[in-house]
């Protein structure tokens, strides 16, 4: 069974990377508000709802994990829209959903040894 702490830390690191790339690309300064709206909805939805749905039971990417991620990602974007008074359906919706998902799945593929020559990280 996968070490849940390593999976959660890696998953959050992937989401944090997406947030920092977005902030660096679109913002002049970083503030707690900008950071919060870029990262926290995704992190909170993934750790809470993802855990309840079984995102940390297995480390290998799968269709089941994709469905869990999509539920969590859309929930995060809905929460972001409501909490930070941001438009819901715009380019960010698609970019954030796809970008976070790609980084999350890339991390999980490397972690599970899916990529040729990849070592098991954090084991």
Coordinates of N, CA, C and O in Angstrom, one line a residue:
X1 N 0.9 -1.2 0.0 CA 0.0 0.0 0.0 C 0.9 1.2 0.0 O 2.0 1.3 0.6
X2 N 0.4 2.2 -0.7 CA 1.2 3.5 -0.8 C 1.3 4.2 0.5 O 0.4 4.2 1.4
X3 N 2.4 4.9 0.8 CA 2.6 5.7 1.9 C 1.8 7.0 1.7 O 2.1 7.8 0.9
X4 N 0.7 7.1 2.4 CA -0.2 8.2 2.2 C 0.4 9.6 2.4 O 0.1 10.5 1.6
X5 N 1.3 9.7 3.3 CA 2.0 11.0 3.6 C 2.8 11.4 2.4 O 2.8 12.6 2.0
X6 N 3.5 10.5 1.8 CA 4.3 10.8 0.6 C 3.4 11.2 -0.6 O 3.7 12.2 -1.3
X7 N 2.3 10.4 -0.8 CA 1.4 10.8 -1.8 C 0.8 12.2 -1.6 O 0.8 12.9 -2.6
X8 N 0.4 12.4 -0.5 CA -0.3 13.7 -0.2 C 0.8 14.9 -0.4 O 0.5 15.9 -1.0
X9 N 2.0 14.7 0.1 CA 3.0 15.7 0.0 C 3.3 15.9 -1.5 O 3.5 17.1 -1.9
X10 N 3.5 14.9 -2.2 CA 3.8 15.0 -3.7 C 2.7 15.6 -4.4 O 2.9 16.4 -5.3
X11 N 1.4 15.2 -4.1 CA 0.3 15.8 -4.8 C 0.2 17.3 -4.5 O 0.0 18.1 -5.4
X12 N 0.4 17.7 -3.3 CA 0.3 19.1 -2.9 C 1.5 19.9 -3.6 O 1.3 21.0 -4.0
X13 N 2.6 19.2 -3.6 CA 3.8 19.9 -4.3 C 3.5 20.1 -5.8 O 3.8 21.2 -6.3
X14 N 2.8 19.2 -6.4 CA 2.4 19.4 -7.8 C 1.4 20.5 -8.0 O 1.6 21.4 -8.9
X15 N 0.5 20.6 -7.1 CA -0.5 21.7 -7.1 C 0.2 23.0 -6.8 O -0.2 24.1 -7.4
X16 N 1.1 23.0 -5.9 CA 1.8 24.2 -5.5 C 2.7 24.7 -6.7 O 2.7 25.9 -6.9
X17 N 3.3 23.8 -7.4 CA 4.1 24.2 -8.6 C 3.1 24.9 -9.6 O 3.5 25.9 -10.2
X18 N 2.0 24.3 -9.9 CA 1.0 24.9 -10.8 C 0.7 26.3 -10.3 O 0.6 27.3 -11.1
X19 N 0.4 26.5 -9.0 CA 0.0 27.8 -8.5 C 1.2 28.8 -8.7 O 0.9 29.9 -9.1
X20 N 2.4 28.4 -8.4 CA 3.5 29.3 -8.5 C 3.8 29.7 -9.9 O 4.1 30.8 -10.2
X21 N 3.7 28.7 -10.8 CA 3.9 29.0 -12.3 C 2.8 30.0 -12.7 O 3.1 31.0 -13.4
X22 N 1.6 29.8 -12.3 CA 0.5 30.7 -12.7 C 0.7 32.1 -12.1 O 0.5 33.1 -12.8
X23 N 1.1 32.2 -10.8 CA 1.3 33.5 -10.2 C 2.5 34.2 -10.9 O 2.4 35.4 -11.2
X24 N 3.6 33.5 -11.1 CA 4.7 34.1 -11.8 C 4.4 34.6 -13.2 O 4.9 35.6 -13.7
X25 N 3.5 33.9 -13.9 CA 3.1 34.3 -15.2 C 2.1 35.4 -15.3 O 2.1 36.1 -16.3
X26 N 1.3 35.6 -14.3 CA 0.2 36.5 -14.4 C 0.1 37.7 -13.4 O -0.6 38.6 -13.5
X27 N 0.9 37.6 -12.3 CA 0.8 38.6 -11.3 C 2.2 39.3 -11.2 O 3.2 38.7 -11.3
X28 N 2.1 40.6 -10.8 CA 3.3 41.4 -10.6 C 3.9 41.1 -9.2 O 5.1 41.1 -9.1
X29 N 3.0 40.9 -8.3 CA 3.4 40.7 -6.9 C 2.7 39.4 -6.4 O 1.6 39.1 -6.9
X30 N 3.3 38.8 -5.4 CA 2.6 37.7 -4.7 C 2.0 38.3 -3.4 O 2.7 39.0 -2.7
X31 N 0.8 38.0 -3.1 CA 0.2 38.3 -1.8 C -0.4 37.1 -1.2 O -0.6 36.1 -2.0
X32 N -0.8 37.1 0.0 CA -1.5 36.0 0.6 C -2.8 35.7 -0.1 O -3.1 34.5 -0.3
X33 N -3.5 36.8 -0.5 CA -4.8 36.6 -1.2 C -4.6 35.9 -2.5 O -5.3 34.9 -2.9
X34 N -3.6 36.3 -3.3 CA -3.3 35.7 -4.6 C -2.9 34.3 -4.4 O -3.4 33.4 -5.1
X35 N -2.0 34.0 -3.5 CA -1.6 32.7 -3.2 C -2.8 31.8 -2.7 O -2.9 30.7 -3.2
X36 N -3.6 32.4 -1.8 CA -4.7 31.6 -1.3 C -5.7 31.2 -2.4 O -6.1 30.1 -2.5
X37 N -6.0 32.1 -3.3 CA -7.0 31.8 -4.3 C -6.4 30.9 -5.4 O -7.1 30.2 -6.1
X38 N -5.1 30.9 -5.5 CA -4.4 30.0 -6.5 C -4.2 28.6 -6.1 O -4.1 27.7 -6.9
X39 N -4.0 28.4 -4.8 CA -3.6 27.1 -4.3 C -4.6 26.5 -3.3 O -4.9 25.3 -3.4
X40 N -5.0 27.2 -2.3 CA -5.8 26.6 -1.2 C -7.1 25.9 -1.6 O -7.4 24.8 -1.1
X41 N -7.9 26.4 -2.6 CA -9.1 25.7 -2.9 C -8.8 24.3 -3.5 O -9.5 23.3 -3.1
X42 N -7.7 24.2 -4.3 CA -7.3 22.9 -4.8 C -6.8 22.0 -3.7 O -7.1 20.8 -3.7
X43 N -5.9 22.5 -2.9 CA -5.3 21.7 -1.8 C -6.3 21.2 -0.9 O -6.3 20.0 -0.5
X44 N -7.2 22.1 -0.4 CA -8.2 21.7 0.6 C -9.2 20.6 0.0 O -9.5 19.6 0.6
X45 N -9.7 20.9 -1.3 CA -10.6 19.9 -1.9 C -9.9 18.6 -2.1 O -10.5 17.5 -1.8
X46 N -8.6 18.6 -2.5 CA -7.9 17.3 -2.8 C -7.7 16.6 -1.5 O -8.0 15.4 -1.4
X47 N -7.3 17.2 -0.4 CA -6.9 16.5 0.8 C -8.2 16.1 1.5 O -8.2 15.0 2.1
X48 N -9.2 16.8 1.5 CA -10.5 16.4 2.2 C -11.4 15.5 1.4 O -11.6 14.4 1.7
X49 N -11.8 16.1 0.3 CA -12.8 15.3 -0.6 C -12.0 14.1 -1.2 O -12.6 13.0 -1.3
X50 N -10.8 14.4 -1.6 CA -10.0 13.3 -2.3 C -9.8 12.2 -1.3 O -9.9 11.0 -1.7
X51 N -9.5 12.5 -0.1 CA -9.3 11.4 0.9 C -10.6 10.6 1.1 O -10.6 9.4 1.2
X52 N -11.7 11.4 1.2 CA -13.0 10.7 1.4 C -13.4 9.8 0.2 O -14.0 8.7 0.4
X53 N -12.9 10.2 -0.9 CA -13.2 9.4 -2.1 C -12.2 8.3 -2.5 O -12.3 7.5 -3.4
X54 N -11.1 8.3 -1.7 CA -10.1 7.2 -1.9 C -8.9 7.6 -2.7 O -8.3 6.7 -3.3
X55 N -8.6 8.8 -2.9 CA -7.5 9.2 -3.7 C -6.1 8.8 -3.3 O -5.2 8.7 -4.0
X56 N -6.0 8.4 -2.0 CA -4.7 8.0 -1.4 C -4.6 6.6 -1.1 O -3.7 6.1 -0.4
X57 N -5.5 5.8 -1.7 CA -5.5 4.3 -1.4 C -4.4 3.7 -2.3 O -3.9 2.6 -2.0
X58 N -4.2 4.2 -3.5 CA -3.3 3.6 -4.5 C -2.5 4.8 -5.1 O -3.0 5.8 -5.4
X59 N -1.2 4.5 -5.3 CA -0.4 5.6 -5.9 C -0.5 5.6 -7.4 O -0.2 6.7 -8.0
X60 N -0.8 4.6 -8.1 CA -0.7 4.5 -9.5 C -1.9 5.2 -10.2 O -3.0 5.1 -9.8
X61 N -1.6 6.1 -11.2 CA -2.7 6.8 -11.9 C -3.7 5.7 -12.5 O -3.3 4.7 -13.0
X62 N -5.0 6.1 -12.5 CA -6.0 5.2 -13.0 C -7.2 6.0 -13.4 O -7.3 7.2 -13.1
X63 N -8.1 5.4 -14.1 CA -9.4 6.1 -14.4 C -10.1 6.5 -13.2 O -10.7 7.6 -13.1
X64 N -10.1 5.7 -12.2 CA -10.7 6.0 -10.9 C -10.1 7.2 -10.3 O -10.8 8.1 -9.8
X65 N -8.8 7.3 -10.3 CA -8.1 8.5 -9.7 C -8.5 9.8 -10.6 O -8.7 10.8 -10.0
X66 N -8.6 9.6 -11.9 CA -9.0 10.7 -12.7 C -10.4 11.2 -12.4 O -10.6 12.4 -12.3
X67 N -11.3 10.3 -12.2 CA -12.7 10.7 -11.8 C -12.6 11.5 -10.4 O -13.3 12.5 -10.3
X68 N -11.9 10.9 -9.5 CA -11.8 11.6 -8.2 C -11.2 13.0 -8.3 O -11.7 13.9 -7.8
X69 N -10.1 13.1 -9.1 CA -9.5 14.4 -9.4 C -10.5 15.3 -10.0 O -10.5 16.5 -9.6
X70 N -11.2 14.9 -11.0 CA -12.2 15.8 -11.6 C -13.2 16.3 -10.7 O -13.6 17.5 -10.7
X71 N -13.7 15.4 -9.8 CA -14.7 15.8 -8.8 C -14.1 16.9 -7.9 O -14.7 17.9 -7.6
X72 N -12.9 16.6 -7.4 CA -12.2 17.5 -6.5 C -11.8 18.8 -7.2 O -12.0 19.9 -6.6
X73 N -11.4 18.8 -8.4 CA -11.0 20.0 -9.2 C -12.2 20.9 -9.4 O -12.1 22.1 -9.3
X74 N -13.3 20.3 -9.9 CA -14.5 21.1 -10.1 C -15.0 21.7 -8.8 O -15.4 22.9 -8.7
X75 N -14.9 20.9 -7.7 CA -15.3 21.4 -6.4 C -14.5 22.6 -6.0 O -14.9 23.6 -5.5
X76 N -13.2 22.5 -6.2 CA -12.2 23.5 -5.9 C -12.5 24.8 -6.7 O -12.5 25.9 -6.1
X77 N -12.8 24.6 -7.9 CA -13.1 25.8 -8.8 C -14.4 26.5 -8.4 O -14.5 27.7 -8.4
X78 N -15.4 25.7 -8.0 CA -16.6 26.2 -7.5 C -16.4 27.0 -6.2 O -16.9 28.1 -6.0
X79 N -15.6 26.4 -5.3 CA -15.3 27.1 -4.0 C -14.5 28.4 -4.3 O -14.8 29.4 -3.7
X80 N -13.6 28.3 -5.2 CA -12.8 29.5 -5.5 C -13.7 30.6 -6.1 O -13.5 31.8 -5.7
X81 N -14.6 30.2 -6.9 CA -15.5 31.2 -7.5 C -16.4 31.9 -6.4 O -16.5 33.1 -6.4
X82 N -16.9 31.1 -5.5 CA -17.7 31.6 -4.4 C -16.9 32.4 -3.4 O -17.3 33.6 -3.1
X83 N -15.9 31.8 -2.9 CA -15.1 32.5 -1.8 C -14.4 33.8 -2.3 O -14.4 34.8 -1.5
X84 N -13.8 33.7 -3.4 CA -13.0 34.9 -3.9 C -13.7 35.7 -4.9 O -13.1 36.6 -5.6
X85 N -15.0 35.5 -5.1 CA -15.8 36.2 -6.1 C -15.2 36.3 -7.4 O -15.0 37.4 -8.0
X86 N -14.8 35.1 -8.0 CA -14.2 35.0 -9.3 C -15.2 34.4 -10.2 O -16.0 33.6 -9.8
X87 N -15.1 34.7 -11.5 CA -15.9 34.1 -12.5 C -15.6 32.6 -12.6 O -14.4 32.2 -12.5
X88 N -16.6 31.8 -12.7 CA -16.4 30.3 -12.7 C -16.0 29.8 -14.0 O -15.0 29.2 -14.2
X89 N -16.8 30.0 -15.0 CA -16.5 29.4 -16.3 C -15.8 30.4 -17.2 O -16.3 31.3 -17.9
X90 N -14.5 30.2 -17.2 CA -13.6 31.1 -18.0 C -12.4 30.2 -18.4 O -12.3 29.0 -18.2
X91 N -11.4 30.8 -19.0 CA -10.2 30.1 -19.5 C -9.5 29.4 -18.3 O -8.9 28.3 -18.4
X92 N -9.5 30.1 -17.1 CA -8.8 29.6 -16.0 C -9.4 28.2 -15.5 O -8.7 27.4 -15.1
X93 N -10.7 28.1 -15.7 CA -11.4 26.8 -15.3 C -10.7 25.7 -16.0 O -10.3 24.7 -15.4
X94 N -10.6 25.8 -17.3 CA -10.0 24.7 -18.1 C -8.5 24.6 -17.8 O -8.0 23.4 -17.6
X95 N -7.8 25.7 -17.8 CA -6.3 25.6 -17.6 C -6.0 25.1 -16.2 O -5.1 24.2 -16.1
X96 N -6.7 25.5 -15.2 CA -6.4 25.0 -13.8 C -6.8 23.5 -13.7 O -6.0 22.7 -13.1
X97 N -7.9 23.1 -14.3 CA -8.3 21.7 -14.2 C -7.3 20.8 -14.9 O -6.8 19.8 -14.4
X98 N -6.9 21.2 -16.1 CA -6.0 20.4 -16.9 C -4.5 20.5 -16.3 O -3.8 19.5 -16.2
X99 N -4.1 21.7 -16.0 CA -2.7 21.9 -15.5 C -2.5 21.2 -14.2 O -1.5 20.5 -14.1
X100 N -3.3 21.4 -13.3 CA -3.2 20.7 -12.0 C -3.2 19.2 -12.2 O -2.5 18.4 -11.6
X101 N -4.2 18.7 -13.0 CA -4.3 17.3 -13.3 C -3.1 16.7 -14.0 O -2.6 15.6 -13.6
X102 N -2.5 17.4 -14.9 CA -1.3 16.9 -15.6 C -0.1 16.8 -14.6 O 0.6 15.8 -14.6
X103 N 0.1 17.8 -13.8 CA 1.2 17.8 -12.8 C 0.9 16.7 -11.8 O 1.9 15.9 -11.4
X104 N -0.3 16.5 -11.3 CA -0.6 15.5 -10.4 C -0.4 14.1 -10.9 O 0.3 13.3 -10.3
X105 N -0.9 13.9 -12.2 CA -0.7 12.6 -12.8 C 0.8 12.3 -13.2 O 1.2 11.2 -13.0
X106 N 1.5 13.3 -13.6 CA 2.9 13.2 -13.8 C 3.7 12.7 -12.6 O 4.5 11.8 -12.6
X107 N 3.4 13.4 -11.5 CA 4.0 13.0 -10.2 C 3.6 11.5 -9.8 O 4.5 10.7 -9.5
X108 N 2.4 11.2 -10.0 CA 1.9 9.9 -9.6 C 2.6 8.8 -10.5 O 2.9 7.7 -10.1
X109 N 2.7 9.1 -11.8 CA 3.4 8.2 -12.7 C 4.8 8.0 -12.3 O 5.3 6.8 -12.3
X110 N 5.5 9.0 -12.0 CA 6.9 8.9 -11.6 C 7.0 8.1 -10.3 O 7.8 7.2 -10.2
X111 N 6.2 8.5 -9.4 CA 6.1 7.8 -8.1 C 5.9 6.3 -8.2 O 6.5 5.5 -7.5
X112 N 5.0 5.9 -9.1 CA 4.6 4.5 -9.2 C 5.6 3.7 -10.1 O 5.5 2.5 -10.2
X113 N 6.6 4.4 -10.6 CA 7.5 3.7 -11.5 C 7.0 3.4 -12.9 O 7.6 2.6 -13.6
X114 N 6.0 4.1 -13.3 CA 5.4 3.9 -14.6 C 6.3 4.3 -15.7 O 6.4 3.7 -16.8
X115 N 7.1 5.4 -15.5 CA 8.0 5.9 -16.6 C 9.2 5.0 -16.6 O 9.7 4.6 -15.6
X116 N 9.7 4.7 -17.8 CA 10.9 3.8 -17.9 C 12.1 4.4 -17.2 O 12.4 5.6 -17.3
X117 N 12.7 3.6 -16.4 CA 13.9 4.0 -15.6 C 13.6 4.8 -14.4 O 14.4 5.2 -13.7
X118 N 12.3 5.0 -14.1 CA 11.9 5.8 -12.9 C 12.1 5.0 -11.6 O 11.7 3.9 -11.6
X119 N 12.8 5.6 -10.7 CA 13.0 5.0 -9.4 C 11.7 5.3 -8.5 O 11.1 6.3 -8.7
X120 N 11.5 4.5 -7.5 CA 10.4 4.8 -6.6 C 10.8 5.9 -5.7 O 11.8 5.7 -4.9
X121 N 10.2 7.0 -5.8 CA 10.6 8.2 -5.0 C 9.9 8.1 -3.6 O 8.8 7.8 -3.5
X122 N 10.7 8.5 -2.7 CA 10.2 8.6 -1.3 C 9.9 7.2 -0.6 O 9.3 7.2 0.4
X123 N 10.3 6.1 -1.2 CA 10.1 4.8 -0.6 C 11.1 4.5 0.4 O 12.2 5.0 0.4

